[in-house]
Amino acid sequence: MVSELTIKKWHFCQTLIQSIILLAVLILELVKQHFSLANKALTSWILILILAILSCLQFTLLKKKQNPHRRLVQFNYYWESFSITLSLQLTLYLIIIILNKYHILTNTFWIALATLYSLIMYIPMAKLALSKIKSTWGRILFPASIMFSLLLSAPDTFTYTKKIADWLIILNTSGFSGGIIFVIIMLIAMHNWGFQVPNWRISKRASKAIIGIILLFIIVKCLFNGFNASESWTSILTSWDFHLAKSITIPIFDSIKAGFAEEWLMRFCVLNLLLRYFKNYHNQILWAVLSDGLIFGLLHSTNFLNQSASATLQQMLGACCAGFVFAAIYLYSDSILISMGYHALYDTAMAITAGSLTMTSPSAFDWQETILLAIIDIIFAYFLISGSRKDTIEYNLRCRKL
């Protein structure tokens, strides 16, 4: 691992460059507009001024002696985690605009370079701010806001112009690069919080028969989610539509991104934190799985922004109960690869037929179907965390010191 001294030097250089660029852009903006008080001009330089101030405040993370238990210091760790996530993306955006305005090299070159650097530029923030948050619930809930910020802001940062290679447009528009950034950030934070890297291989205690049942369940659910076209109970097993949408490249990348980024957040980060929080509870596993699924369902409330309220409520219910299954599968198999694969395939099946992950307003039958599938998910999740399967989970947790 890179030493904290090296990380601090990296943070100092990165923050200094960021502050200089923002202040220089502010001065140029003021000179160009001759201190204009027009609404557009005023908004522009006030925004840059705020970013410059936020950037300068980020030097506080370099203070040598800080009591991590003081409330003000803890508040600063939260604030700087948010501030750096916001300001670095916007600063990178300004740099790209300036370089392309003066036609320095090509758009594709600078966007590719910026994308590569963006994968590592949050490492100082993860090490010096996020990793030092002490509250369990702060550790559980705050990373979610960082993830959504990265997934939503990365496309705007890197695709303001279409004069770039198609693969870069797909990589950034889908939020795929933002997902990779988030995985790197949380890998560092979880390591500093004392958690082991998740396994990719299946636990040696897991029964092959149970793994087979899990895989069969995954296949059936994915086929049903993507290709079942029934509109009534009489055609539930006979109505299927295997036609694909016209444009599926970005939806597929979006689905894969959701699979690895959301599972990294919910199963590696949140579920492990919940297991530690409920460690002394009588039903540790049950409480952790229930809480993980509920949080997963609530996170889908952000979809109120781009789809109807009824569709979002339906999605929240489905996501909550699916979250129980994702958590149970991860705990039993001890392999994050299976839960990631299931999540990605589940979303992909819908994306390649509908052309989008955005849902339409549900009919009465859609609600009935969702409730039935939710009940099936709850039963299957409970099956995986009870009986002899629970013994396997407890063995996996002991290996992970949870």
Short mmCIF file of C-alpha atoms in Angstrom, two decimals:
data_model
loop_
_atom_site.label_atom_id
_atom_site.label_comp_id
_atom_site.label_asym_id
_atom_site.label_seq_id
_atom_site.Cartn_x
_atom_site.Cartn_y
_atom_site.Cartn_z
CA MET A 1 0.00 0.00 0.00
CA VAL A 2 1.11 3.59 -0.65
CA SER A 3 2.19 5.37 2.55
CA GLU A 4 0.03 8.13 4.03
CA LEU A 5 2.89 10.63 3.58
CA THR A 6 2.93 9.92 -0.17
CA ILE A 7 -0.87 10.21 -0.27
CA LYS A 8 -0.65 13.59 1.49
CA LYS A 9 1.93 14.84 -1.01
CA TRP A 10 -0.34 13.67 -3.83
CA HIS A 11 -3.31 15.44 -2.23
CA PHE A 12 -1.28 18.64 -1.75
CA CYS A 13 -0.13 18.75 -5.39
CA GLN A 14 -3.56 17.85 -6.74
CA THR A 15 -5.34 20.42 -4.57
CA LEU A 16 -2.77 23.13 -5.32
CA ILE A 17 -3.13 22.61 -9.08
CA GLN A 18 -6.92 22.52 -8.74
CA SER A 19 -6.96 25.79 -6.74
CA ILE A 20 -4.63 27.58 -9.17
CA ILE A 21 -6.73 26.50 -12.17
CA LEU A 22 -9.99 27.58 -10.55
CA LEU A 23 -8.61 30.95 -9.46
CA ALA A 24 -7.07 31.53 -12.91
CA VAL A 25 -10.36 30.67 -14.63
CA LEU A 26 -12.19 32.99 -12.22
CA ILE A 27 -9.87 35.91 -13.02
CA LEU A 28 -10.11 35.29 -16.78
CA GLU A 29 -13.89 35.07 -16.53
CA LEU A 30 -14.08 38.36 -14.64
CA VAL A 31 -11.72 40.15 -17.06
CA LYS A 32 -13.52 38.76 -20.11
CA GLN A 33 -16.91 39.91 -18.83
CA HIS A 34 -15.58 43.20 -17.38
CA PHE A 35 -17.20 42.40 -14.04
CA SER A 36 -20.58 42.10 -15.72
CA LEU A 37 -23.54 41.76 -13.39
CA ALA A 38 -25.68 40.00 -15.98
CA ASN A 39 -27.36 36.93 -14.52
CA LYS A 40 -25.46 34.40 -16.63
CA ALA A 41 -22.07 36.03 -16.02
CA LEU A 42 -22.70 36.49 -12.30
CA THR A 43 -23.79 32.87 -11.86
CA SER A 44 -20.73 31.65 -13.76
CA TRP A 45 -18.07 33.38 -11.71
CA ILE A 46 -19.85 32.88 -8.37
CA LEU A 47 -19.89 29.13 -9.07
CA ILE A 48 -16.18 29.14 -9.89
CA LEU A 49 -15.46 31.22 -6.77
CA ILE A 50 -17.32 28.71 -4.59
CA LEU A 51 -15.35 25.84 -6.15
CA ALA A 52 -12.09 27.72 -5.56
CA ILE A 53 -12.96 28.23 -1.88
CA LEU A 54 -13.93 24.57 -1.50
CA SER A 55 -10.66 23.58 -3.13
CA CYS A 56 -8.61 25.72 -0.72
CA LEU A 57 -10.44 24.22 2.27
CA GLN A 58 -9.31 20.77 1.17
CA PHE A 59 -5.82 21.59 2.48
CA THR A 60 -7.24 21.00 5.99
CA LEU A 61 -6.79 17.26 5.44
CA LEU A 62 -3.02 17.81 5.56
CA LYS A 63 -3.06 18.89 9.20
CA LYS A 64 -0.70 16.62 11.11
CA LYS A 65 -2.40 16.29 14.49
CA GLN A 66 -6.15 15.88 14.40
CA ASN A 67 -8.31 14.14 16.99
CA PRO A 68 -10.49 11.88 14.79
CA HIS A 69 -13.14 11.64 17.51
CA ARG A 70 -13.84 15.39 17.67
CA ARG A 71 -17.18 16.29 16.10
CA LEU A 72 -15.77 19.16 14.03
CA VAL A 73 -12.99 16.95 12.67
CA GLN A 74 -15.51 14.20 11.83
CA PHE A 75 -17.77 16.75 10.14
CA ASN A 76 -14.80 17.87 8.04
CA TYR A 77 -14.17 14.28 6.90
CA TYR A 78 -17.77 14.04 5.69
CA TRP A 79 -17.64 17.47 4.11
CA GLU A 80 -14.30 16.94 2.33
CA SER A 81 -15.43 13.54 1.00
CA PHE A 82 -18.40 15.29 -0.60
CA SER A 83 -16.50 18.44 -1.58
CA ILE A 84 -13.62 16.61 -3.30
CA THR A 85 -16.00 14.31 -5.16
CA LEU A 86 -17.79 17.37 -6.54
CA SER A 87 -14.92 19.77 -7.18
CA LEU A 88 -12.47 17.37 -8.85
CA GLN A 89 -15.02 16.39 -11.50
CA LEU A 90 -15.90 20.01 -12.22
CA THR A 91 -12.25 21.08 -12.32
CA LEU A 92 -11.49 18.28 -14.76
CA TYR A 93 -14.43 19.47 -16.85
CA LEU A 94 -13.01 23.02 -16.96
CA ILE A 95 -9.55 21.75 -17.95
CA ILE A 96 -11.01 19.72 -20.83
CA ILE A 97 -13.03 22.71 -22.07
CA ILE A 98 -9.99 25.02 -21.97
CA LEU A 99 -7.70 22.55 -23.75
CA ASN A 100 -10.22 21.88 -26.48
CA LYS A 101 -11.10 25.56 -26.86
CA TYR A 102 -7.55 26.21 -27.99
CA HIS A 103 -7.47 23.02 -30.10
CA ILE A 104 -4.61 21.43 -28.19
CA LEU A 105 -4.29 17.92 -29.60
CA THR A 106 -7.64 16.14 -30.04
CA ASN A 107 -10.80 15.77 -28.03
CA THR A 108 -10.41 12.00 -27.91
CA PHE A 109 -6.87 12.27 -26.52
CA TRP A 110 -7.83 14.59 -23.66
CA ILE A 111 -11.06 12.77 -22.80
CA ALA A 112 -9.19 9.43 -22.73
CA LEU A 113 -6.44 10.92 -20.55
CA ALA A 114 -8.98 12.52 -18.22
CA THR A 115 -10.93 9.27 -17.96
CA LEU A 116 -7.80 7.33 -17.02
CA TYR A 117 -6.74 9.89 -14.42
CA SER A 118 -10.24 10.07 -12.97
CA LEU A 119 -9.92 6.39 -12.00
CA ILE A 120 -7.24 7.25 -9.42
CA MET A 121 -7.71 10.92 -8.56
CA TYR A 122 -9.99 10.16 -5.60
CA ILE A 123 -7.48 7.92 -3.83
CA PRO A 124 -6.27 10.77 -1.54
CA MET A 125 -9.89 11.57 -0.62
CA ALA A 126 -10.59 7.91 0.15
CA LYS A 127 -7.48 7.64 2.31
CA LEU A 128 -7.48 11.02 4.09
CA ALA A 129 -11.21 11.71 4.51
CA LEU A 130 -13.66 8.87 3.85
CA SER A 131 -11.53 6.21 5.56
CA LYS A 132 -11.48 8.26 8.78
CA ILE A 133 -15.25 8.44 9.26
CA LYS A 134 -16.03 6.68 12.55
CA SER A 135 -19.83 6.35 12.61
CA THR A 136 -21.12 2.97 11.40
CA TRP A 137 -24.23 4.53 9.86
CA GLY A 138 -22.11 7.27 8.30
CA ARG A 139 -19.97 4.56 6.71
CA ILE A 140 -23.12 2.78 5.51
CA LEU A 141 -25.05 5.72 4.08
CA PHE A 142 -22.45 8.27 2.93
CA PRO A 143 -20.75 6.06 0.28
CA ALA A 144 -24.13 5.76 -1.47
CA SER A 145 -24.20 9.53 -2.05
CA ILE A 146 -20.64 9.36 -3.42
CA MET A 147 -21.60 6.53 -5.78
CA PHE A 148 -24.61 8.36 -7.19
CA SER A 149 -22.56 11.55 -7.56
CA LEU A 150 -19.89 9.70 -9.55
CA LEU A 151 -22.35 7.78 -11.73
CA LEU A 152 -24.33 10.93 -12.53
CA SER A 153 -21.49 13.45 -12.93
CA ALA A 154 -18.94 11.39 -14.89
CA PRO A 155 -21.05 11.31 -18.09
CA ASP A 156 -21.49 15.12 -18.01
CA THR A 157 -17.78 15.66 -17.38
CA PHE A 158 -16.46 13.56 -20.23
CA THR A 159 -19.15 13.76 -22.92
CA TYR A 160 -19.92 17.46 -23.24
CA THR A 161 -18.84 17.10 -26.88
CA LYS A 162 -19.56 14.30 -29.32
CA LYS A 163 -16.25 14.79 -31.13
CA ILE A 164 -14.70 11.80 -29.40
CA ALA A 165 -14.36 8.08 -30.07
CA ASP A 166 -17.53 6.00 -29.74
CA TRP A 167 -15.99 3.71 -27.11
CA LEU A 168 -15.31 6.72 -24.87
CA ILE A 169 -18.87 7.95 -25.25
CA ILE A 170 -20.20 4.52 -24.26
CA LEU A 171 -17.75 4.14 -21.37
CA ASN A 172 -18.72 7.45 -19.82
CA THR A 173 -22.35 7.92 -20.86
CA SER A 174 -23.25 4.56 -19.30
CA GLY A 175 -21.55 5.58 -16.04
CA PHE A 176 -19.23 2.58 -16.40
CA SER A 177 -16.11 4.64 -15.62
CA GLY A 178 -17.88 6.15 -12.59
CA GLY A 179 -18.58 2.63 -11.35
CA ILE A 180 -14.89 1.68 -11.58
CA ILE A 181 -13.93 4.86 -9.69
CA PHE A 182 -16.37 3.97 -6.92
CA VAL A 183 -15.01 0.42 -6.61
CA ILE A 184 -11.47 1.77 -6.16
CA ILE A 185 -12.58 4.36 -3.57
CA MET A 186 -14.49 1.85 -1.45
CA LEU A 187 -11.77 -0.80 -1.70
CA ILE A 188 -9.43 1.66 0.03
CA ALA A 189 -12.04 2.77 2.59
CA MET A 190 -13.10 -0.77 3.51
CA HIS A 191 -9.46 -1.84 3.89
CA ASN A 192 -8.88 1.03 6.32
CA TRP A 193 -12.07 0.14 8.21
CA GLY A 194 -10.65 -3.35 8.77
CA PHE A 195 -12.54 -5.44 6.20
CA GLN A 196 -11.09 -8.11 3.93
CA VAL A 197 -11.31 -7.96 0.15
CA PRO A 198 -14.38 -9.95 -1.03
CA ASN A 199 -13.89 -13.44 -2.39
CA TRP A 200 -14.54 -14.30 -6.02
CA ARG A 201 -14.47 -18.07 -5.52
CA ILE A 202 -17.35 -20.00 -3.99
CA SER A 203 -16.98 -21.10 -0.36
CA LYS A 204 -15.65 -24.64 0.09
CA ARG A 205 -18.46 -25.26 2.59
CA ALA A 206 -21.19 -24.40 0.06
CA SER A 207 -23.20 -27.39 -1.20
CA LYS A 208 -23.03 -28.01 -4.95
CA ALA A 209 -26.73 -28.84 -4.91
CA ILE A 210 -27.61 -25.50 -3.29
CA ILE A 211 -25.34 -23.62 -5.71
CA GLY A 212 -27.14 -25.43 -8.53
CA ILE A 213 -30.51 -24.31 -7.12
CA ILE A 214 -29.20 -20.74 -6.88
CA LEU A 215 -28.05 -20.77 -10.51
CA LEU A 216 -31.40 -22.21 -11.64
CA PHE A 217 -33.22 -19.51 -9.66
CA ILE A 218 -31.04 -16.83 -11.30
CA ILE A 219 -31.71 -18.13 -14.82
CA VAL A 220 -35.47 -18.33 -14.31
CA LYS A 221 -35.70 -14.87 -12.71
CA CYS A 222 -33.59 -13.26 -15.46
CA LEU A 223 -35.60 -14.88 -18.25
CA PHE A 224 -38.83 -13.86 -16.57
CA ASN A 225 -37.67 -10.27 -15.98
CA GLY A 226 -36.52 -9.73 -19.54
CA PHE A 227 -38.72 -11.81 -21.80
CA ASN A 228 -42.06 -12.59 -20.14
CA ALA A 229 -44.77 -10.57 -21.90
CA SER A 230 -47.87 -11.75 -20.05
CA GLU A 231 -50.63 -9.28 -19.26
CA SER A 232 -52.81 -11.66 -17.26
CA TRP A 233 -52.45 -14.76 -15.06
CA THR A 234 -53.82 -17.00 -17.83
CA SER A 235 -50.79 -16.28 -20.05
CA ILE A 236 -48.13 -16.08 -17.35
CA LEU A 237 -46.29 -19.19 -18.60
CA THR A 238 -47.10 -18.98 -22.30
CA SER A 239 -46.52 -15.36 -23.31
CA TRP A 240 -42.88 -14.61 -24.14
CA ASP A 241 -41.21 -11.98 -26.34
CA PHE A 242 -37.57 -12.46 -27.34
CA HIS A 243 -37.30 -9.44 -29.67
CA LEU A 244 -34.41 -7.11 -28.82
CA ALA A 245 -34.50 -3.32 -28.70
CA LYS A 246 -32.83 -1.39 -31.54
CA SER A 247 -30.13 0.30 -29.48
CA ILE A 248 -28.81 -1.91 -26.68
CA THR A 249 -25.08 -1.09 -26.35
CA ILE A 250 -25.36 1.66 -23.72
CA PRO A 251 -28.18 -0.12 -21.80
CA ILE A 252 -25.98 -3.25 -21.59
CA PHE A 253 -23.03 -1.25 -20.24
CA ASP A 254 -25.42 0.52 -17.87
CA SER A 255 -26.67 -2.86 -16.61
CA ILE A 256 -23.17 -4.23 -16.12
CA LYS A 257 -22.20 -1.05 -14.28
CA ALA A 258 -25.21 -1.45 -12.00
CA GLY A 259 -24.22 -5.06 -11.37
CA PHE A 260 -20.69 -4.44 -10.17
CA ALA A 261 -21.05 -0.93 -8.64
CA GLU A 262 -24.30 -1.51 -6.74
CA GLU A 263 -23.24 -4.95 -5.52
CA TRP A 264 -19.89 -3.54 -4.43
CA LEU A 265 -21.78 -0.90 -2.44
CA MET A 266 -24.61 -3.03 -1.07
CA ARG A 267 -23.09 -6.47 -0.56
CA PHE A 268 -19.37 -5.81 0.01
CA CYS A 269 -19.66 -2.47 1.82
CA VAL A 270 -23.11 -2.07 3.38
CA LEU A 271 -23.78 -5.74 4.19
CA ASN A 272 -20.37 -6.23 5.83
CA LEU A 273 -20.83 -3.05 7.86
CA LEU A 274 -24.28 -4.23 8.94
CA LEU A 275 -22.93 -7.64 9.92
CA ARG A 276 -20.38 -5.95 12.16
CA TYR A 277 -23.05 -3.62 13.58
CA PHE A 278 -25.38 -6.54 14.42
CA LYS A 279 -22.57 -8.85 15.55
CA ASN A 280 -23.81 -9.11 19.13
CA TYR A 281 -27.46 -9.52 18.14
CA HIS A 282 -29.12 -12.93 18.47
CA ASN A 283 -30.18 -12.99 14.77
CA GLN A 284 -27.18 -11.20 13.29
CA ILE A 285 -27.58 -12.64 9.78
CA LEU A 286 -31.34 -12.05 9.58
CA TRP A 287 -31.09 -8.44 10.78
CA ALA A 288 -28.23 -7.72 8.37
CA VAL A 289 -30.05 -9.20 5.36
CA LEU A 290 -33.30 -7.36 6.18
CA SER A 291 -31.53 -4.03 6.67
CA ASP A 292 -29.45 -4.48 3.51
CA GLY A 293 -32.55 -5.18 1.40
CA LEU A 294 -34.48 -2.25 2.87
CA ILE A 295 -31.60 0.16 2.21
CA PHE A 296 -31.27 -1.21 -1.34
CA GLY A 297 -34.98 -0.60 -1.94
CA LEU A 298 -34.80 2.94 -0.54
CA LEU A 299 -31.84 3.81 -2.78
CA HIS A 300 -34.11 3.23 -5.79
CA SER A 301 -36.26 6.16 -4.64
CA THR A 302 -33.86 8.36 -6.65
CA ASN A 303 -35.65 7.06 -9.76
CA PHE A 304 -38.52 9.43 -8.91
CA LEU A 305 -36.45 11.92 -10.91
CA ASN A 306 -36.88 10.15 -14.26
CA GLN A 307 -39.98 7.98 -14.03
CA SER A 308 -43.49 8.01 -12.57
CA ALA A 309 -44.12 7.69 -8.83
CA SER A 310 -46.07 4.43 -9.26
CA ALA A 311 -43.27 2.89 -11.35
CA THR A 312 -40.68 3.94 -8.76
CA LEU A 313 -42.69 2.53 -5.85
CA GLN A 314 -43.06 -0.75 -7.76
CA GLN A 315 -39.32 -0.77 -8.44
CA MET A 316 -38.51 -0.02 -4.79
CA LEU A 317 -40.61 -2.98 -3.64
CA GLY A 318 -39.00 -5.29 -6.20
CA ALA A 319 -35.50 -4.02 -5.41
CA CYS A 320 -36.01 -4.41 -1.67
CA CYS A 321 -37.00 -8.09 -1.93
CA ALA A 322 -34.41 -8.77 -4.65
CA GLY A 323 -31.89 -7.23 -2.24
CA PHE A 324 -32.74 -9.91 0.31
CA VAL A 325 -31.87 -12.56 -2.29
CA PHE A 326 -28.66 -10.80 -3.44
CA ALA A 327 -27.52 -10.61 0.19
CA ALA A 328 -28.45 -14.22 0.98
CA ILE A 329 -26.69 -15.52 -2.15
CA TYR A 330 -23.56 -13.52 -1.33
CA LEU A 331 -23.48 -14.74 2.28
CA TYR A 332 -24.04 -18.38 1.40
CA SER A 333 -21.70 -18.60 -1.60
CA ASP A 334 -19.17 -16.12 -0.13
CA SER A 335 -18.58 -15.06 -3.74
CA ILE A 336 -19.34 -11.51 -4.80
CA LEU A 337 -18.97 -12.63 -8.40
CA ILE A 338 -22.26 -14.58 -8.23
CA SER A 339 -24.27 -11.66 -6.83
CA MET A 340 -22.65 -9.26 -9.32
CA GLY A 341 -23.37 -11.63 -12.19
CA TYR A 342 -26.98 -12.13 -11.09
CA HIS A 343 -27.58 -8.38 -10.72
CA ALA A 344 -25.97 -7.56 -14.08
CA LEU A 345 -27.85 -10.32 -15.92
CA TYR A 346 -31.14 -9.35 -14.28
CA ASP A 347 -30.82 -5.73 -15.44
CA THR A 348 -29.40 -6.70 -18.84
CA ALA A 349 -32.36 -8.98 -19.57
CA MET A 350 -34.70 -6.02 -19.11
CA ALA A 351 -32.44 -3.52 -20.90
CA ILE A 352 -31.99 -5.49 -24.13
CA THR A 353 -35.75 -5.92 -24.59
CA ALA A 354 -37.00 -2.55 -23.30
CA GLY A 355 -33.96 -0.53 -24.45
CA SER A 356 -33.78 1.18 -21.06
CA LEU A 357 -33.83 0.51 -17.32
CA THR A 358 -36.51 3.19 -16.87
CA MET A 359 -39.88 1.64 -16.05
CA THR A 360 -43.35 2.62 -17.26
CA SER A 361 -46.38 3.11 -15.02
CA PRO A 362 -47.52 -0.34 -13.81
CA SER A 363 -50.95 -1.80 -14.44
CA ALA A 364 -52.98 -3.65 -11.78
CA PHE A 365 -51.59 -6.95 -13.08
CA ASP A 366 -48.02 -5.59 -12.93
CA TRP A 367 -48.52 -4.86 -9.23
CA GLN A 368 -49.93 -8.32 -8.60
CA GLU A 369 -46.99 -9.87 -10.42
CA THR A 370 -44.48 -7.76 -8.50
CA ILE A 371 -46.02 -8.76 -5.16
CA LEU A 372 -45.93 -12.46 -6.11
CA LEU A 373 -42.27 -12.24 -7.17
CA ALA A 374 -41.47 -10.33 -3.98
CA ILE A 375 -42.98 -13.14 -1.89
CA ILE A 376 -40.95 -15.71 -3.86
CA ASP A 377 -37.78 -13.66 -3.25
CA ILE A 378 -38.47 -13.47 0.49
CA ILE A 379 -39.07 -17.22 0.73
CA PHE A 380 -35.93 -18.05 -1.26
CA ALA A 381 -33.78 -15.63 0.74
CA TYR A 382 -35.01 -17.09 4.02
CA PHE A 383 -34.31 -20.60 2.71
CA LEU A 384 -30.68 -19.63 2.03
CA ILE A 385 -30.04 -18.13 5.48
CA SER A 386 -31.80 -20.83 7.55
CA GLY A 387 -31.22 -24.48 8.44
CA SER A 388 -27.93 -26.07 7.40
CA ARG A 389 -27.31 -23.17 4.98
CA LYS A 390 -26.99 -20.88 8.00
CA ASP A 391 -24.11 -23.05 9.30
CA THR A 392 -22.27 -22.45 6.02
CA ILE A 393 -22.86 -18.70 6.30
CA GLU A 394 -21.59 -18.65 9.89
CA TYR A 395 -18.45 -20.49 8.80
CA ASN A 396 -17.91 -17.92 6.01
CA LEU A 397 -18.36 -15.07 8.49
CA ARG A 398 -15.88 -16.58 10.96
CA CYS A 399 -13.31 -16.75 8.17
CA ARG A 400 -13.91 -13.05 7.59
CA LYS A 401 -13.89 -12.24 11.33
CA LEU A 402 -17.47 -11.02 11.15
#
